[in-house]
């Protein structure tokens, strides 16, 4: 899995016309999420109290991003932290955009 880098966060922010002051901080990532929402993306962030981190589970936090323009494609990541799940899903979206 690719990791989200400061450069990718700034590229996403530029593409979405949002300002990110705290690159790598959850507040900055949420600005990216707001930019995605304004571009027609659907973003789901889930905290699941029934899940825990163990050998059979990736964690109680889920981030999912999708949009019709992705031709039915969506990006979903589960992680032991909300920030980790969000970083992973944004990295995957950034990689997809870099390929198009």
Short mmCIF file of N, CA, C and O in Angstrom, two decimals:
data_model
loop_
_atom_site.label_atom_id
_atom_site.label_comp_id
_atom_site.label_asym_id
_atom_site.label_seq_id
_atom_site.Cartn_x
_atom_site.Cartn_y
_atom_site.Cartn_z
N UNK A 1 0.84 -1.17 0.00
CA UNK A 1 0.00 0.00 0.00
C UNK A 1 0.88 1.24 0.00
O UNK A 1 1.81 1.35 0.79
N UNK A 2 0.59 2.16 -0.90
CA UNK A 2 1.30 3.43 -0.91
C UNK A 2 0.90 4.24 0.30
O UNK A 2 -0.23 4.18 0.77
N UNK A 3 1.85 5.01 0.80
CA UNK A 3 1.56 5.89 1.92
C UNK A 3 1.29 7.28 1.39
O UNK A 3 1.82 7.69 0.37
N UNK A 4 0.45 8.01 2.09
CA UNK A 4 0.19 9.39 1.72
C UNK A 4 1.38 10.23 2.16
O UNK A 4 1.86 10.10 3.27
N UNK A 5 1.90 11.01 1.25
CA UNK A 5 3.03 11.88 1.56
C UNK A 5 2.54 13.31 1.64
O UNK A 5 1.45 13.64 1.15
N UNK A 6 3.35 14.18 2.23
CA UNK A 6 3.01 15.59 2.27
C UNK A 6 2.78 16.12 0.86
O UNK A 6 1.86 16.89 0.61
N UNK A 7 3.60 15.68 -0.08
CA UNK A 7 3.47 16.12 -1.46
C UNK A 7 2.12 15.71 -2.05
O UNK A 7 1.45 16.51 -2.70
N UNK A 8 1.69 14.48 -1.79
CA UNK A 8 0.39 14.03 -2.30
C UNK A 8 -0.76 14.79 -1.65
O UNK A 8 -1.75 15.11 -2.31
N UNK A 9 -0.63 15.06 -0.35
CA UNK A 9 -1.68 15.85 0.32
C UNK A 9 -1.78 17.22 -0.34
O UNK A 9 -2.87 17.70 -0.64
N UNK A 10 -0.64 17.84 -0.59
CA UNK A 10 -0.66 19.17 -1.22
C UNK A 10 -1.19 19.11 -2.65
O UNK A 10 -1.89 20.03 -3.09
N UNK A 11 -0.88 18.03 -3.39
CA UNK A 11 -1.42 17.89 -4.74
C UNK A 11 -2.94 17.72 -4.71
O UNK A 11 -3.65 18.32 -5.53
N UNK A 12 -3.43 16.89 -3.77
CA UNK A 12 -4.88 16.75 -3.63
C UNK A 12 -5.51 18.09 -3.27
O UNK A 12 -6.55 18.48 -3.83
N UNK A 13 -4.90 18.81 -2.33
CA UNK A 13 -5.43 20.11 -1.91
C UNK A 13 -5.48 21.07 -3.08
O UNK A 13 -6.48 21.77 -3.29
N UNK A 14 -4.42 21.10 -3.88
CA UNK A 14 -4.38 21.98 -5.04
C UNK A 14 -5.46 21.61 -6.05
O UNK A 14 -6.17 22.47 -6.56
N UNK A 15 -5.61 20.33 -6.31
CA UNK A 15 -6.61 19.88 -7.29
C UNK A 15 -8.03 20.22 -6.82
O UNK A 15 -8.91 20.48 -7.62
N UNK A 16 -8.23 20.20 -5.48
CA UNK A 16 -9.55 20.46 -4.92
C UNK A 16 -9.73 21.92 -4.50
O UNK A 16 -10.77 22.29 -3.97
N UNK A 17 -8.70 22.74 -4.73
CA UNK A 17 -8.75 24.17 -4.40
C UNK A 17 -9.04 24.42 -2.93
O UNK A 17 -9.86 25.27 -2.57
N UNK A 18 -8.37 23.67 -2.05
CA UNK A 18 -8.50 23.89 -0.61
C UNK A 18 -7.11 24.20 -0.04
O UNK A 18 -6.10 23.80 -0.60
N UNK A 19 -7.11 24.92 1.06
CA UNK A 19 -5.86 25.26 1.73
C UNK A 19 -5.63 24.30 2.88
O UNK A 19 -6.53 24.10 3.70
N UNK A 20 -4.45 23.74 2.93
CA UNK A 20 -4.09 22.83 4.01
C UNK A 20 -2.91 23.44 4.74
O UNK A 20 -1.83 23.58 4.18
N UNK A 21 -3.14 23.84 5.99
CA UNK A 21 -2.06 24.44 6.79
C UNK A 21 -1.24 23.39 7.52
O UNK A 21 -0.04 23.53 7.66
N UNK A 22 -1.89 22.35 8.01
CA UNK A 22 -1.21 21.33 8.81
C UNK A 22 -1.13 20.03 8.04
O UNK A 22 -1.91 19.12 8.25
N UNK A 23 -0.18 19.95 7.11
CA UNK A 23 -0.01 18.74 6.31
C UNK A 23 0.32 17.59 7.25
O UNK A 23 1.15 17.70 8.13
N UNK A 24 -0.36 16.46 7.05
CA UNK A 24 -0.12 15.29 7.87
C UNK A 24 -0.92 15.25 9.15
O UNK A 24 -0.92 14.27 9.86
N UNK A 25 -1.64 16.29 9.44
CA UNK A 25 -2.46 16.35 10.64
C UNK A 25 -3.90 16.04 10.24
O UNK A 25 -4.32 16.34 9.13
N UNK A 26 -4.65 15.46 11.14
CA UNK A 26 -6.02 15.06 10.84
C UNK A 26 -6.85 16.24 10.33
O UNK A 26 -7.64 16.09 9.41
N UNK A 27 -6.64 17.42 10.89
CA UNK A 27 -7.40 18.60 10.43
C UNK A 27 -7.12 18.89 8.96
O UNK A 27 -8.03 19.23 8.20
N UNK A 28 -5.86 18.73 8.54
CA UNK A 28 -5.53 18.93 7.13
C UNK A 28 -6.17 17.88 6.24
O UNK A 28 -6.67 18.18 5.16
N UNK A 29 -6.18 16.63 6.71
CA UNK A 29 -6.81 15.56 5.95
C UNK A 29 -8.31 15.80 5.81
O UNK A 29 -8.90 15.54 4.76
N UNK A 30 -8.92 16.32 6.86
CA UNK A 30 -10.36 16.60 6.80
C UNK A 30 -10.67 17.74 5.82
O UNK A 30 -11.74 17.76 5.23
N UNK A 31 -9.73 18.66 5.64
CA UNK A 31 -9.92 19.70 4.60
C UNK A 31 -9.97 19.05 3.22
O UNK A 31 -10.75 19.45 2.36
N UNK A 32 -9.11 18.05 3.01
CA UNK A 32 -9.13 17.30 1.75
C UNK A 32 -10.47 16.60 1.58
O UNK A 32 -11.08 16.63 0.50
N UNK A 33 -10.96 15.99 2.64
CA UNK A 33 -12.25 15.30 2.59
C UNK A 33 -13.35 16.30 2.23
O UNK A 33 -14.21 16.00 1.39
N UNK A 34 -13.33 17.48 2.80
CA UNK A 34 -14.33 18.50 2.46
C UNK A 34 -14.22 18.90 1.00
O UNK A 34 -15.23 19.09 0.31
N UNK A 35 -13.01 19.01 0.50
CA UNK A 35 -12.82 19.31 -0.93
C UNK A 35 -13.37 18.20 -1.81
O UNK A 35 -14.00 18.47 -2.84
N UNK A 36 -13.15 16.95 -1.43
CA UNK A 36 -13.71 15.83 -2.19
C UNK A 36 -15.23 15.89 -2.19
O UNK A 36 -15.87 15.68 -3.22
N UNK A 37 -15.83 16.17 -1.03
CA UNK A 37 -17.28 16.27 -0.94
C UNK A 37 -17.81 17.33 -1.90
O UNK A 37 -18.77 17.12 -2.63
N UNK A 38 -17.13 18.48 -1.94
CA UNK A 38 -17.60 19.56 -2.81
C UNK A 38 -17.44 19.22 -4.29
O UNK A 38 -18.08 19.84 -5.14
N UNK A 39 -16.61 18.22 -4.61
CA UNK A 39 -16.43 17.76 -5.99
C UNK A 39 -17.35 16.58 -6.33
O UNK A 39 -17.22 15.97 -7.38
N UNK A 40 -18.26 16.23 -5.42
CA UNK A 40 -19.23 15.18 -5.70
C UNK A 40 -18.88 13.80 -5.18
O UNK A 40 -19.58 12.83 -5.47
N UNK A 41 -17.80 13.69 -4.44
CA UNK A 41 -17.43 12.40 -3.85
C UNK A 41 -18.31 12.11 -2.64
O UNK A 41 -18.81 13.01 -1.99
N UNK A 42 -18.47 10.83 -2.37
CA UNK A 42 -19.13 10.38 -1.16
C UNK A 42 -18.04 9.83 -0.25
O UNK A 42 -17.25 8.99 -0.68
N UNK A 43 -17.99 10.32 0.97
CA UNK A 43 -16.97 9.91 1.93
C UNK A 43 -17.67 9.35 3.16
O UNK A 43 -18.57 9.99 3.70
N UNK A 44 -17.26 8.16 3.56
CA UNK A 44 -17.81 7.54 4.76
C UNK A 44 -16.67 7.31 5.73
O UNK A 44 -15.67 6.68 5.38
N UNK A 45 -16.80 7.84 6.94
CA UNK A 45 -15.85 7.58 8.03
C UNK A 45 -16.63 6.86 9.11
O UNK A 45 -17.68 7.33 9.53
N UNK A 46 -16.10 5.71 9.54
CA UNK A 46 -16.85 4.89 10.49
C UNK A 46 -15.98 4.53 11.69
O UNK A 46 -14.83 4.12 11.54
N UNK A 47 -16.55 4.71 12.86
CA UNK A 47 -15.97 4.24 14.12
C UNK A 47 -16.83 3.06 14.54
O UNK A 47 -18.02 3.20 14.75
N UNK A 48 -16.23 1.89 14.69
CA UNK A 48 -17.01 0.69 14.98
C UNK A 48 -16.62 0.14 16.34
O UNK A 48 -15.56 -0.47 16.51
N UNK A 49 -17.49 0.34 17.33
CA UNK A 49 -17.24 -0.12 18.68
C UNK A 49 -17.31 -1.62 18.84
O UNK A 49 -16.89 -2.16 19.86
N UNK A 50 -17.79 -2.32 17.81
CA UNK A 50 -17.88 -3.77 17.87
C UNK A 50 -16.60 -4.43 17.37
O UNK A 50 -16.43 -5.63 17.49
N UNK A 51 -15.71 -3.64 16.79
CA UNK A 51 -14.48 -4.20 16.22
C UNK A 51 -13.28 -3.78 17.05
O UNK A 51 -13.28 -2.75 17.70
N UNK A 52 -12.25 -4.58 16.96
CA UNK A 52 -11.03 -4.32 17.68
C UNK A 52 -9.87 -4.78 16.81
O UNK A 52 -10.05 -5.50 15.84
N UNK A 53 -8.67 -4.37 17.15
CA UNK A 53 -7.50 -4.79 16.39
C UNK A 53 -7.05 -6.14 16.93
O UNK A 53 -6.71 -6.28 18.09
N UNK A 54 -7.11 -7.16 16.07
CA UNK A 54 -6.59 -8.47 16.43
C UNK A 54 -6.14 -9.16 15.15
O UNK A 54 -6.10 -8.54 14.08
N UNK A 55 -5.80 -10.40 15.23
CA UNK A 55 -5.26 -11.13 14.08
C UNK A 55 -6.24 -11.22 12.92
O UNK A 55 -5.83 -11.35 11.78
N UNK A 56 -7.55 -11.13 13.19
CA UNK A 56 -8.56 -11.28 12.15
C UNK A 56 -9.21 -9.96 11.74
O UNK A 56 -10.17 -9.97 10.99
N UNK A 57 -8.70 -8.85 12.24
CA UNK A 57 -9.36 -7.58 12.00
C UNK A 57 -8.32 -6.50 11.81
O UNK A 57 -7.33 -6.45 12.52
N UNK A 58 -8.55 -5.60 10.86
CA UNK A 58 -7.61 -4.52 10.59
C UNK A 58 -7.82 -3.31 11.48
O UNK A 58 -7.03 -2.38 11.44
N UNK A 59 -8.91 -3.26 12.23
CA UNK A 59 -9.12 -2.14 13.13
C UNK A 59 -10.53 -1.61 13.09
O UNK A 59 -11.30 -1.90 12.18
N UNK A 60 -10.87 -0.80 14.07
CA UNK A 60 -12.24 -0.31 14.22
C UNK A 60 -12.57 0.94 13.41
O UNK A 60 -13.68 1.43 13.46
N UNK A 61 -11.60 1.47 12.64
CA UNK A 61 -11.84 2.69 11.87
C UNK A 61 -11.85 2.36 10.39
O UNK A 61 -10.97 1.68 9.89
N UNK A 62 -12.86 2.87 9.69
CA UNK A 62 -13.00 2.65 8.26
C UNK A 62 -13.14 3.98 7.55
O UNK A 62 -13.89 4.85 8.00
N UNK A 63 -12.44 4.13 6.43
CA UNK A 63 -12.61 5.28 5.54
C UNK A 63 -12.95 4.73 4.16
O UNK A 63 -12.31 3.78 3.69
N UNK A 64 -13.95 5.31 3.53
CA UNK A 64 -14.38 4.88 2.21
C UNK A 64 -14.64 6.13 1.37
O UNK A 64 -15.26 7.07 1.85
N UNK A 65 -14.13 6.13 0.14
CA UNK A 65 -14.34 7.24 -0.79
C UNK A 65 -14.80 6.66 -2.12
O UNK A 65 -14.20 5.70 -2.62
N UNK A 66 -15.84 7.26 -2.70
CA UNK A 66 -16.33 6.82 -4.01
C UNK A 66 -16.97 8.01 -4.73
O UNK A 66 -17.26 9.04 -4.13
N UNK A 67 -17.17 7.84 -6.02
CA UNK A 67 -17.86 8.83 -6.84
C UNK A 67 -18.22 8.18 -8.16
O UNK A 67 -17.49 7.31 -8.65
N UNK A 68 -19.31 8.61 -8.75
CA UNK A 68 -19.73 8.04 -10.02
C UNK A 68 -18.66 8.11 -11.09
O UNK A 68 -18.52 7.20 -11.89
N UNK A 69 -17.86 9.18 -11.11
CA UNK A 69 -16.81 9.34 -12.11
C UNK A 69 -15.69 8.33 -11.99
O UNK A 69 -14.86 8.20 -12.88
N UNK A 70 -15.68 7.59 -10.90
CA UNK A 70 -14.68 6.54 -10.72
C UNK A 70 -15.14 5.22 -11.33
O UNK A 70 -14.52 4.18 -11.14
N UNK A 71 -16.25 5.27 -12.09
CA UNK A 71 -16.79 4.11 -12.79
C UNK A 71 -17.04 2.94 -11.83
O UNK A 71 -16.64 1.80 -12.07
N UNK A 72 -17.71 3.24 -10.73
CA UNK A 72 -18.05 2.20 -9.77
C UNK A 72 -16.92 1.83 -8.83
O UNK A 72 -17.09 1.04 -7.92
N UNK A 73 -15.75 2.40 -9.06
CA UNK A 73 -14.60 2.11 -8.22
C UNK A 73 -14.74 2.84 -6.89
O UNK A 73 -15.29 3.93 -6.82
N UNK A 74 -14.25 2.22 -5.84
CA UNK A 74 -14.23 2.89 -4.55
C UNK A 74 -12.97 2.49 -3.81
O UNK A 74 -12.32 1.51 -4.15
N UNK A 75 -12.62 3.30 -2.84
CA UNK A 75 -11.43 3.05 -2.03
C UNK A 75 -11.88 2.91 -0.59
O UNK A 75 -12.54 3.80 -0.05
N UNK A 76 -11.52 1.79 0.04
CA UNK A 76 -11.89 1.53 1.42
C UNK A 76 -10.67 1.02 2.17
O UNK A 76 -9.94 0.16 1.67
N UNK A 77 -10.47 1.55 3.35
CA UNK A 77 -9.38 1.08 4.20
C UNK A 77 -9.87 0.99 5.64
O UNK A 77 -10.59 1.88 6.12
N UNK A 78 -9.48 -0.08 6.30
CA UNK A 78 -9.72 -0.26 7.73
C UNK A 78 -8.36 -0.13 8.43
O UNK A 78 -7.35 -0.59 7.90
N UNK A 79 -8.36 0.48 9.60
CA UNK A 79 -7.09 0.68 10.29
C UNK A 79 -7.34 0.79 11.79
O UNK A 79 -8.48 0.92 12.24
N UNK A 80 -6.26 0.75 12.55
CA UNK A 80 -6.34 0.89 14.00
C UNK A 80 -6.49 2.33 14.42
O UNK A 80 -6.74 2.61 15.59
N UNK A 81 -6.35 3.28 13.46
CA UNK A 81 -6.59 4.69 13.76
C UNK A 81 -7.37 5.33 12.62
O UNK A 81 -7.24 4.92 11.46
N UNK A 82 -8.17 6.33 12.93
CA UNK A 82 -8.92 7.04 11.90
C UNK A 82 -7.97 7.73 10.93
O UNK A 82 -8.15 7.67 9.72
N UNK A 83 -6.94 8.34 11.47
CA UNK A 83 -5.97 9.02 10.62
C UNK A 83 -5.30 8.05 9.65
O UNK A 83 -5.15 8.34 8.47
N UNK A 84 -4.95 6.86 10.13
CA UNK A 84 -4.33 5.85 9.26
C UNK A 84 -5.26 5.40 8.15
O UNK A 84 -4.84 5.29 6.99
N UNK A 85 -6.52 5.15 8.48
CA UNK A 85 -7.50 4.74 7.46
C UNK A 85 -7.68 5.84 6.42
O UNK A 85 -7.71 5.58 5.22
N UNK A 86 -7.79 7.08 6.88
CA UNK A 86 -7.99 8.21 5.99
C UNK A 86 -6.75 8.44 5.12
O UNK A 86 -6.87 8.66 3.91
N UNK A 87 -5.57 8.36 5.71
CA UNK A 87 -4.33 8.51 4.92
C UNK A 87 -4.25 7.45 3.83
O UNK A 87 -3.90 7.76 2.69
N UNK A 88 -4.56 6.21 4.16
CA UNK A 88 -4.47 5.12 3.17
C UNK A 88 -5.45 5.31 2.02
O UNK A 88 -5.11 5.11 0.86
N UNK A 89 -6.68 5.70 2.34
CA UNK A 89 -7.68 5.86 1.28
C UNK A 89 -7.34 7.07 0.41
O UNK A 89 -7.50 7.03 -0.81
N UNK A 90 -6.81 8.14 0.99
CA UNK A 90 -6.41 9.30 0.20
C UNK A 90 -5.18 8.99 -0.65
O UNK A 90 -5.07 9.46 -1.79
N UNK A 91 -4.27 8.18 -0.14
CA UNK A 91 -3.11 7.76 -0.93
C UNK A 91 -3.55 6.94 -2.14
O UNK A 91 -3.05 7.13 -3.25
N UNK A 92 -4.51 6.05 -1.95
CA UNK A 92 -5.02 5.23 -3.05
C UNK A 92 -5.71 6.09 -4.10
O UNK A 92 -5.51 5.89 -5.30
N UNK A 93 -6.50 7.06 -3.65
CA UNK A 93 -7.17 7.97 -4.59
C UNK A 93 -6.14 8.82 -5.33
O UNK A 93 -6.24 9.00 -6.54
N UNK A 94 -5.15 9.30 -4.62
CA UNK A 94 -4.10 10.10 -5.24
C UNK A 94 -3.36 9.30 -6.30
O UNK A 94 -3.06 9.80 -7.39
N UNK A 95 -3.06 8.04 -5.99
CA UNK A 95 -2.39 7.17 -6.96
C UNK A 95 -3.26 6.95 -8.19
O UNK A 95 -2.79 6.96 -9.32
N UNK A 96 -4.56 6.77 -7.98
CA UNK A 96 -5.50 6.58 -9.10
C UNK A 96 -5.52 7.81 -9.99
O UNK A 96 -5.50 7.72 -11.22
N UNK A 97 -5.54 9.01 -9.37
CA UNK A 97 -5.53 10.26 -10.14
C UNK A 97 -4.22 10.42 -10.89
O UNK A 97 -4.19 10.93 -12.00
N UNK A 98 -3.11 10.02 -10.30
CA UNK A 98 -1.81 10.14 -10.95
C UNK A 98 -1.74 9.28 -12.20
O UNK A 98 -1.03 9.61 -13.14
N UNK A 99 -2.50 8.18 -12.22
CA UNK A 99 -2.50 7.28 -13.37
C UNK A 99 -3.44 7.73 -14.47
O UNK A 99 -3.36 7.23 -15.59
N UNK A 100 -4.33 8.67 -14.16
CA UNK A 100 -5.30 9.10 -15.20
C UNK A 100 -4.86 10.34 -15.92
O UNK A 100 -3.94 10.99 -15.62
#
